[in-house]
Amino acid sequence: MSADPNPIIRLARPAGPDCTQTAAKIILGSAVRKLRERENLTLTQLAKRIHVSLATAHRLEDGKGKPARLTVESVISHFQLGEQARDELLMLFARTQEPEWFQHRYDDCTPDYLHRLLGLESMAIQITTYDVRLVPGLLQTHSYTDHIVRTGLHLSEWDDDEVELRSRQREERRVRVLGQQDPPRCIFMMDDSVLRRKVGDKATMREQFTHLREVADLPHITIRFVFSSRMIAGNAAAMAGSMAQLQFGRGGLADLVYAEGYERADYFSKPSRDPRDPQKPLTRRQSDYERHLQLLLRIQGEGCASPVKSKQMLERTIRRYS
């Protein structure tokens, strides 16, 4: 089975001043890695030449932490970059120093394991998700979200600002991803038990599934339900938990698979082959991307109702809650 059933032919979103902090750090690190590999330098050699520790060089190339301006200027100086390349690196550096949209305002209600996903999903040009228990956050109505948030809090916190803060965070996330002028193409897969799992009262459920039925007609959104009774893919998916694949287009970030567990998440980037040794076996960590992607593809190919059938399932559910 191909690892890329929907080959991305669209170009990546531009890495300009509007790119997210998370994306800027990764793009900057990737640019440094390409410069190093072009001169056949090891990471240790690069670290010595730009006068930083090996750990700092690792973090720079991996896009982790905020790089120091002196480090970026040392890279520019060592590789004797021209004016355009220099300006591009400094622009990316400047963006790495700015906060993400969810920082400061929503720090208290945004778990650390979600930071990378929230920082990258607005840069994606295609998003494929699978959710086991609930409607995906990007498609939730306000009242559906409100009930989920309340059930996750102690009763004493129900009248606190925490409920409204969490709801506003999810709404802003939805606008930033789906409200773009050129939104990503999205395939939302959900276990069919989502249609039966009651969240709030009948009015909340009717409003939520009416909303899903309406957005299912949008050209960039596909909604499909996974049959709980389907063997192999369906059962494996239920064991795996919620997942998402983010694709960033030609010339962009490496595609990413996000796998969520209980109060934790794992991120697997599409591995790039070393041009000097293309036959070198992938590490287990690199193979995890392919393994999770294949599971998503099996869910989509073997366990899902068609988009048309899924719309019919939504219509029956709406009637049930009317």
Coordinates of C-alpha atoms in Angstrom, one line a residue, residues 1 5-6 126-130 185-189 222 224-226 230 233-234 237 243 245 247 293-307:
M1 CA 0.0 0.0 0.0
P5 CA -2.4 7.8 -1.6
N6 CA -3.1 11.5 -2.2
Q126 CA -3.9 18.8 4.0
I127 CA -5.0 17.3 7.4
T128 CA -6.3 13.8 7.9
T129 CA -7.6 13.0 11.4
Y130 CA -9.2 10.0 13.2
R185 CA -8.1 20.1 2.6
C186 CA -9.4 18.1 5.6
I187 CA -10.5 14.5 6.0
F188 CA -12.2 14.0 9.3
M189 CA -12.7 10.3 10.3
T222 CA -14.7 15.3 3.9
R224 CA -16.4 9.8 7.2
F225 CA -17.5 7.5 10.0
V226 CA -15.5 4.4 10.9
R230 CA -15.2 -3.6 11.0
A233 CA -8.5 -1.5 10.8
G234 CA -11.5 -0.6 13.0
A237 CA -7.8 2.1 15.3
M243 CA -4.4 10.4 15.3
Q245 CA -1.5 13.4 9.6
Q247 CA 0.9 17.4 5.1
L293 CA 0.5 6.4 8.5
Q294 CA -0.3 2.9 7.3
L295 CA -2.8 2.5 10.1
L296 CA -4.5 5.8 9.1
L297 CA -4.6 4.6 5.5
R298 CA -6.1 1.2 6.5
I299 CA -8.8 3.0 8.5
Q300 CA -9.7 5.1 5.5
G301 CA -9.5 2.3 3.1
E302 CA -11.0 -0.6 5.0
G303 CA -13.1 0.7 7.9
C304 CA -14.9 3.8 6.7
A305 CA -18.3 4.5 5.4
S306 CA -18.2 6.5 2.1
P307 CA -18.7 10.3 2.3

